[in-house]
Amino acid sequence: MATASKKKTVKKATSSKIKKTGFDLKEFESHLSPAQKVEAWGMNHFSNSKVFLPTSIQDFKDLFSYARDTNTKVAFRGGGCSYGDAATNEQGIVVDIRNFNKILSFDPKTGILVAESGVTIKQLWEFGIERGFWPPVVSGTMFPTLGGALSMNIHGKNNFAVGPIGDHIQEFTFLSPDGKESVCSPKKNSDLFYSAISGFGMLGAFLTVTIKLKKIYSGKMKVWPVNTANLQEMYDYFEREYKQSDYLVGWVDGFASGKGLGRGQIHKAVHLKAGEDPGFPENCKLENQILPSTFLGIIPKSWMWLFMYPFSNKFGMRFVNFGKWISGFLNNNKPYEQGHAEYAFLLDYVPNWKFMYKPGAMIQYQSFIPKENAVKGFEEILSLCQKRGIVNWLGVFKKHRPDKFLLTHAVDGYSMAMDFPLTKGNKTKLWELAKEMDEIVVKNGGRFYFAKDSTLRPEVYRRSMPKQNLEKFKTMKKKLDPKNLLESDLFRRVWGK
């Protein structure tokens, strides 16, 4: 993206001064930034694109007028947190919605909040925490926008219990490329509601979003760390404990083999009930929740990736993974209390941690496999990675439930998210490995997640999804975007024409 000084200039230029009486093509073009590098979060892909930063609904309408008049391709970008090419657009404009970011209303009795689609999860939790509320679903980072979160239908460590974020949306207003504005809910324009959420930004623009926040009675949760000897043991714990848990997440050591294949550590968390926390509501104050900016009160956390850098190789990461597993026995199954942000946003605990992959980049491969095939499927994937000599540096295991959204990635089962280093020397081998992993996922009835994907091919995606879902999405796309104005690099790679 642009430097801070450039973004300031662009923001000023897009402050809704476009004429409201008749559309002026040249005037709109003056509000576009010069072509600039727009990079995927994983640093593995970028596009050279003009960027538009809307700040009002009228700006979105003018954007689509311009796109229709000039046949310009448009892609939306929220917090820029997608690992691959979901928010890049080599053939047109990238619409960065982060300045369309006002919280419009909140009902403290019901927890119902209305916000513009550029509002981030960070804004939501910081707004809600002192009022005794928390977002119902959050990702591992707090920087996605509501629009981006709905487009990908993000899930959290509580997906098995509460579903994805789409299940907590009361309604949204939506603008399709033909210029039509709609109000959508599970009962009103329900086809569009269940298609736009999960539609990876290819059906239109989310304008305002109404979401119901979760009532909380403590600034902390009770957390149990549990070491597991292998993937089967981790799976068994999830199946045994999920009904008594609010959150469950497992870290997996990708280097372990033999009887220890898939070993790791689970963190189970449970909300405290009303009256259980003597520190409430004091510990809900924002200053008691925000993640510390320094390590040991001295070292800026933005520098911490430099200390990790010497370990950013397969030998170093084997040591780190083994050390993490061994250290887990020190507090194994000993509960402690932890703040909501500390537990939820592990990816933000060390800012810029992805820089440890430089001068290369990274990809994340996340797949979802039904529970009856999950252990054998993921064991086969872990063994394959070791056999091919490309072991993932970080693995995360989660439990999921199905949902009603059209292009849902969720299944009644489990997911494994795997971070791989990407270098000039290993790209061909890594993409070949992804192809082999794809076949394991598909033969076990699995699915994939666009927010994380960098390698998926059209034929594999088609095989992983119900045919009727794909046909319905094509119909919706043709109806709402007949000129195919909405196209991201991911759309062209995976969906094609």
PDB file of C-alpha atoms in Angstrom, residues 10-161:
ATOM      1  CA  VAL A  10      -5.503  10.053  -1.091  1.00  0.00           C
ATOM      2  CA  LYS A  11      -7.849  10.173   1.890  1.00  0.00           C
ATOM      3  CA  LYS A  12      -8.239  13.916   1.537  1.00  0.00           C
ATOM      4  CA  ALA A  13      -8.942  13.528  -2.152  1.00  0.00           C
ATOM      5  CA  THR A  14     -11.769  11.040  -1.587  1.00  0.00           C
ATOM      6  CA  SER A  15     -13.805  12.983   0.928  1.00  0.00           C
ATOM      7  CA  SER A  16     -17.110  12.727  -0.923  1.00  0.00           C
ATOM      8  CA  LYS A  17     -16.745  15.888  -3.013  1.00  0.00           C
ATOM      9  CA  ILE A  18     -17.829  14.162  -6.198  1.00  0.00           C
ATOM     10  CA  LYS A  19     -20.784  15.942  -7.742  1.00  0.00           C
ATOM     11  CA  LYS A  20     -24.154  14.580  -6.656  1.00  0.00           C
ATOM     12  CA  THR A  21     -25.976  16.033  -9.702  1.00  0.00           C
ATOM     13  CA  GLY A  22     -24.817  13.987 -12.662  1.00  0.00           C
ATOM     14  CA  PHE A  23     -21.731  11.806 -12.773  1.00  0.00           C
ATOM     15  CA  ASP A  24     -18.460  13.388 -13.905  1.00  0.00           C
ATOM     16  CA  LEU A  25     -16.041  10.774 -15.229  1.00  0.00           C
ATOM     17  CA  LYS A  26     -12.910  12.909 -15.149  1.00  0.00           C
ATOM     18  CA  GLU A  27     -13.691  14.220 -11.701  1.00  0.00           C
ATOM     19  CA  PHE A  28     -13.948  10.678 -10.365  1.00  0.00           C
ATOM     20  CA  GLU A  29     -10.634   9.751 -11.970  1.00  0.00           C
ATOM     21  CA  SER A  30      -9.005  12.601 -10.058  1.00  0.00           C
ATOM     22  CA  HIS A  31      -9.921  10.809  -6.837  1.00  0.00           C
ATOM     23  CA  LEU A  32      -7.988   7.672  -7.766  1.00  0.00           C
ATOM     24  CA  SER A  33      -4.438   7.269  -6.544  1.00  0.00           C
ATOM     25  CA  PRO A  34      -1.671   6.651  -9.074  1.00  0.00           C
ATOM     26  CA  ALA A  35      -0.971   2.966  -9.620  1.00  0.00           C
ATOM     27  CA  GLN A  36       0.809   1.587  -6.568  1.00  0.00           C
ATOM     28  CA  LYS A  37       1.917  -1.716  -5.108  1.00  0.00           C
ATOM     29  CA  VAL A  38      -0.943  -3.465  -3.295  1.00  0.00           C
ATOM     30  CA  GLU A  39       0.466  -6.464  -1.450  1.00  0.00           C
ATOM     31  CA  ALA A  40      -1.088  -9.640  -0.076  1.00  0.00           C
ATOM     32  CA  TRP A  41      -0.705 -10.057   3.680  1.00  0.00           C
ATOM     33  CA  GLY A  42       1.557 -13.061   3.170  1.00  0.00           C
ATOM     34  CA  MET A  43       3.861 -10.942   0.952  1.00  0.00           C
ATOM     35  CA  ASN A  44       3.561 -13.674  -1.700  1.00  0.00           C
ATOM     36  CA  HIS A  45       1.638 -11.666  -4.291  1.00  0.00           C
ATOM     37  CA  PHE A  46       0.987  -8.057  -5.255  1.00  0.00           C
ATOM     38  CA  SER A  47      -0.725  -6.017  -7.929  1.00  0.00           C
ATOM     39  CA  ASN A  48       0.018  -2.601  -9.369  1.00  0.00           C
ATOM     40  CA  SER A  49      -3.366  -0.946  -8.998  1.00  0.00           C
ATOM     41  CA  LYS A  50      -5.019   2.413  -8.685  1.00  0.00           C
ATOM     42  CA  VAL A  51      -6.573   2.735  -5.222  1.00  0.00           C
ATOM     43  CA  PHE A  52      -9.852   4.393  -4.243  1.00  0.00           C
ATOM     44  CA  LEU A  53     -10.749   5.178  -0.634  1.00  0.00           C
ATOM     45  CA  PRO A  54     -14.491   5.767  -0.219  1.00  0.00           C
ATOM     46  CA  THR A  55     -15.784   7.603   2.846  1.00  0.00           C
ATOM     47  CA  SER A  56     -19.510   7.684   2.044  1.00  0.00           C
ATOM     48  CA  ILE A  57     -22.244   5.634   0.396  1.00  0.00           C
ATOM     49  CA  GLN A  58     -22.260   8.111  -2.461  1.00  0.00           C
ATOM     50  CA  ASP A  59     -18.605   7.303  -3.096  1.00  0.00           C
ATOM     51  CA  PHE A  60     -19.517   3.641  -3.599  1.00  0.00           C
ATOM     52  CA  LYS A  61     -22.290   4.632  -6.000  1.00  0.00           C
ATOM     53  CA  ASP A  62     -19.914   6.829  -7.964  1.00  0.00           C
ATOM     54  CA  LEU A  63     -17.390   4.004  -8.047  1.00  0.00           C
ATOM     55  CA  PHE A  64     -19.865   1.656  -9.695  1.00  0.00           C
ATOM     56  CA  SER A  65     -21.002   4.393 -12.107  1.00  0.00           C
ATOM     57  CA  TYR A  66     -17.391   4.840 -13.160  1.00  0.00           C
ATOM     58  CA  ALA A  67     -16.852   1.090 -13.484  1.00  0.00           C
ATOM     59  CA  ARG A  68     -19.966   0.689 -15.635  1.00  0.00           C
ATOM     60  CA  ASP A  69     -19.058   3.621 -17.885  1.00  0.00           C
ATOM     61  CA  THR A  70     -15.451   2.517 -18.411  1.00  0.00           C
ATOM     62  CA  ASN A  71     -15.768  -1.273 -17.961  1.00  0.00           C
ATOM     63  CA  THR A  72     -13.125  -1.068 -15.229  1.00  0.00           C
ATOM     64  CA  LYS A  73     -12.575  -4.108 -13.040  1.00  0.00           C
ATOM     65  CA  VAL A  74     -13.014  -3.512  -9.299  1.00  0.00           C
ATOM     66  CA  ALA A  75     -11.866  -5.449  -6.223  1.00  0.00           C
ATOM     67  CA  PHE A  76     -12.505  -4.607  -2.569  1.00  0.00           C
ATOM     68  CA  ARG A  77      -9.893  -4.527   0.174  1.00  0.00           C
ATOM     69  CA  GLY A  78     -10.696  -4.360   3.876  1.00  0.00           C
ATOM     70  CA  GLY A  79      -7.877  -4.652   6.379  1.00  0.00           C
ATOM     71  CA  GLY A  80      -5.631  -6.324   3.808  1.00  0.00           C
ATOM     72  CA  CYS A  81      -5.437  -9.448   6.005  1.00  0.00           C
ATOM     73  CA  SER A  82      -6.024 -12.097   3.333  1.00  0.00           C
ATOM     74  CA  TYR A  83      -2.874 -14.161   2.931  1.00  0.00           C
ATOM     75  CA  GLY A  84      -3.101 -14.447  -0.850  1.00  0.00           C
ATOM     76  CA  ASP A  85      -4.598 -12.598  -3.808  1.00  0.00           C
ATOM     77  CA  ALA A  86      -8.142 -12.046  -2.517  1.00  0.00           C
ATOM     78  CA  ALA A  87      -7.743  -8.242  -2.277  1.00  0.00           C
ATOM     79  CA  THR A  88      -5.425  -7.473  -5.174  1.00  0.00           C
ATOM     80  CA  ASN A  89      -6.431  -6.548  -8.709  1.00  0.00           C
ATOM     81  CA  GLU A  90      -3.829  -6.364 -11.453  1.00  0.00           C
ATOM     82  CA  GLN A  91      -6.450  -5.431 -14.041  1.00  0.00           C
ATOM     83  CA  GLY A  92      -8.185  -2.523 -12.359  1.00  0.00           C
ATOM     84  CA  ILE A  93      -9.010  -0.610  -9.176  1.00  0.00           C
ATOM     85  CA  VAL A  94      -8.580  -1.706  -5.569  1.00  0.00           C
ATOM     86  CA  VAL A  95     -11.198  -0.133  -3.289  1.00  0.00           C
ATOM     87  CA  ASP A  96      -9.749   0.282   0.197  1.00  0.00           C
ATOM     88  CA  ILE A  97     -12.733   0.649   2.561  1.00  0.00           C
ATOM     89  CA  ARG A  98     -10.871   1.397   5.789  1.00  0.00           C
ATOM     90  CA  ASN A  99     -11.840   5.080   5.830  1.00  0.00           C
ATOM     91  CA  PHE A 100     -15.546   4.178   5.667  1.00  0.00           C
ATOM     92  CA  ASN A 101     -15.356   3.362   9.342  1.00  0.00           C
ATOM     93  CA  LYS A 102     -17.939   4.979  11.607  1.00  0.00           C
ATOM     94  CA  ILE A 103     -19.885   3.204  14.356  1.00  0.00           C
ATOM     95  CA  LEU A 104     -23.385   4.578  13.764  1.00  0.00           C
ATOM     96  CA  SER A 105     -25.444   3.326  16.716  1.00  0.00           C
ATOM     97  CA  PHE A 106     -25.425   0.935  19.667  1.00  0.00           C
ATOM     98  CA  ASP A 107     -28.137  -0.409  21.954  1.00  0.00           C
ATOM     99  CA  PRO A 108     -26.600  -1.214  25.372  1.00  0.00           C
ATOM    100  CA  LYS A 109     -29.608  -3.341  26.315  1.00  0.00           C
ATOM    101  CA  THR A 110     -29.443  -5.711  23.373  1.00  0.00           C
ATOM    102  CA  GLY A 111     -25.842  -5.342  22.227  1.00  0.00           C
ATOM    103  CA  ILE A 112     -26.980  -4.550  18.683  1.00  0.00           C
ATOM    104  CA  LEU A 113     -24.495  -2.304  16.892  1.00  0.00           C
ATOM    105  CA  VAL A 114     -24.739  -0.637  13.476  1.00  0.00           C
ATOM    106  CA  ALA A 115     -21.525   0.300  11.697  1.00  0.00           C
ATOM    107  CA  GLU A 116     -20.089   1.173   8.332  1.00  0.00           C
ATOM    108  CA  SER A 117     -18.398  -1.754   6.636  1.00  0.00           C
ATOM    109  CA  GLY A 118     -14.881  -0.372   7.076  1.00  0.00           C
ATOM    110  CA  VAL A 119     -15.091  -0.625  10.865  1.00  0.00           C
ATOM    111  CA  THR A 120     -12.465  -3.095  12.102  1.00  0.00           C
ATOM    112  CA  ILE A 121     -12.740  -5.864  14.670  1.00  0.00           C
ATOM    113  CA  LYS A 122     -10.330  -3.753  16.718  1.00  0.00           C
ATOM    114  CA  GLN A 123     -12.838  -0.886  16.736  1.00  0.00           C
ATOM    115  CA  LEU A 124     -15.633  -3.279  17.693  1.00  0.00           C
ATOM    116  CA  TRP A 125     -13.939  -4.829  20.689  1.00  0.00           C
ATOM    117  CA  GLU A 126     -12.447  -1.556  21.932  1.00  0.00           C
ATOM    118  CA  PHE A 127     -15.890   0.050  21.710  1.00  0.00           C
ATOM    119  CA  GLY A 128     -17.685  -2.856  23.353  1.00  0.00           C
ATOM    120  CA  ILE A 129     -15.352  -4.057  26.113  1.00  0.00           C
ATOM    121  CA  GLU A 130     -15.975  -1.212  28.591  1.00  0.00           C
ATOM    122  CA  ARG A 131     -19.701  -1.548  27.946  1.00  0.00           C
ATOM    123  CA  GLY A 132     -19.597  -5.235  28.832  1.00  0.00           C
ATOM    124  CA  PHE A 133     -19.717  -6.609  25.277  1.00  0.00           C
ATOM    125  CA  TRP A 134     -17.382  -8.537  22.976  1.00  0.00           C
ATOM    126  CA  PRO A 135     -17.671  -9.352  19.238  1.00  0.00           C
ATOM    127  CA  PRO A 136     -19.375 -12.739  18.844  1.00  0.00           C
ATOM    128  CA  VAL A 137     -16.732 -13.974  16.388  1.00  0.00           C
ATOM    129  CA  VAL A 138     -13.173 -12.720  15.920  1.00  0.00           C
ATOM    130  CA  SER A 139     -10.270 -13.907  13.812  1.00  0.00           C
ATOM    131  CA  GLY A 140      -6.714 -14.375  15.083  1.00  0.00           C
ATOM    132  CA  THR A 141      -5.959 -10.763  14.197  1.00  0.00           C
ATOM    133  CA  MET A 142      -8.032  -7.712  15.107  1.00  0.00           C
ATOM    134  CA  PHE A 143      -7.485  -5.761  11.889  1.00  0.00           C
ATOM    135  CA  PRO A 144     -10.030  -7.197   9.397  1.00  0.00           C
ATOM    136  CA  THR A 145     -12.944  -4.895   8.550  1.00  0.00           C
ATOM    137  CA  LEU A 146     -16.576  -5.905   8.840  1.00  0.00           C
ATOM    138  CA  GLY A 147     -16.894  -5.827   5.056  1.00  0.00           C
ATOM    139  CA  GLY A 148     -13.904  -8.116   4.625  1.00  0.00           C
ATOM    140  CA  ALA A 149     -15.040 -10.363   7.475  1.00  0.00           C
ATOM    141  CA  LEU A 150     -18.460 -10.847   5.888  1.00  0.00           C
ATOM    142  CA  SER A 151     -17.029 -11.360   2.408  1.00  0.00           C
ATOM    143  CA  MET A 152     -14.941 -14.257   3.713  1.00  0.00           C
ATOM    144  CA  ASN A 153     -17.407 -15.188   6.484  1.00  0.00           C
ATOM    145  CA  ILE A 154     -14.601 -15.411   9.007  1.00  0.00           C
ATOM    146  CA  HIS A 155     -14.612 -17.925  11.838  1.00  0.00           C
ATOM    147  CA  GLY A 156     -12.947 -17.978  15.229  1.00  0.00           C
ATOM    148  CA  LYS A 157     -11.837 -20.405  17.898  1.00  0.00           C
ATOM    149  CA  ASN A 158     -15.517 -20.777  18.851  1.00  0.00           C
ATOM    150  CA  ASN A 159     -16.827 -21.813  15.436  1.00  0.00           C
ATOM    151  CA  PHE A 160     -17.980 -25.193  16.768  1.00  0.00           C
ATOM    152  CA  ALA A 161     -20.243 -23.380  19.249  1.00  0.00           C
TER     153      ALA A 161
END
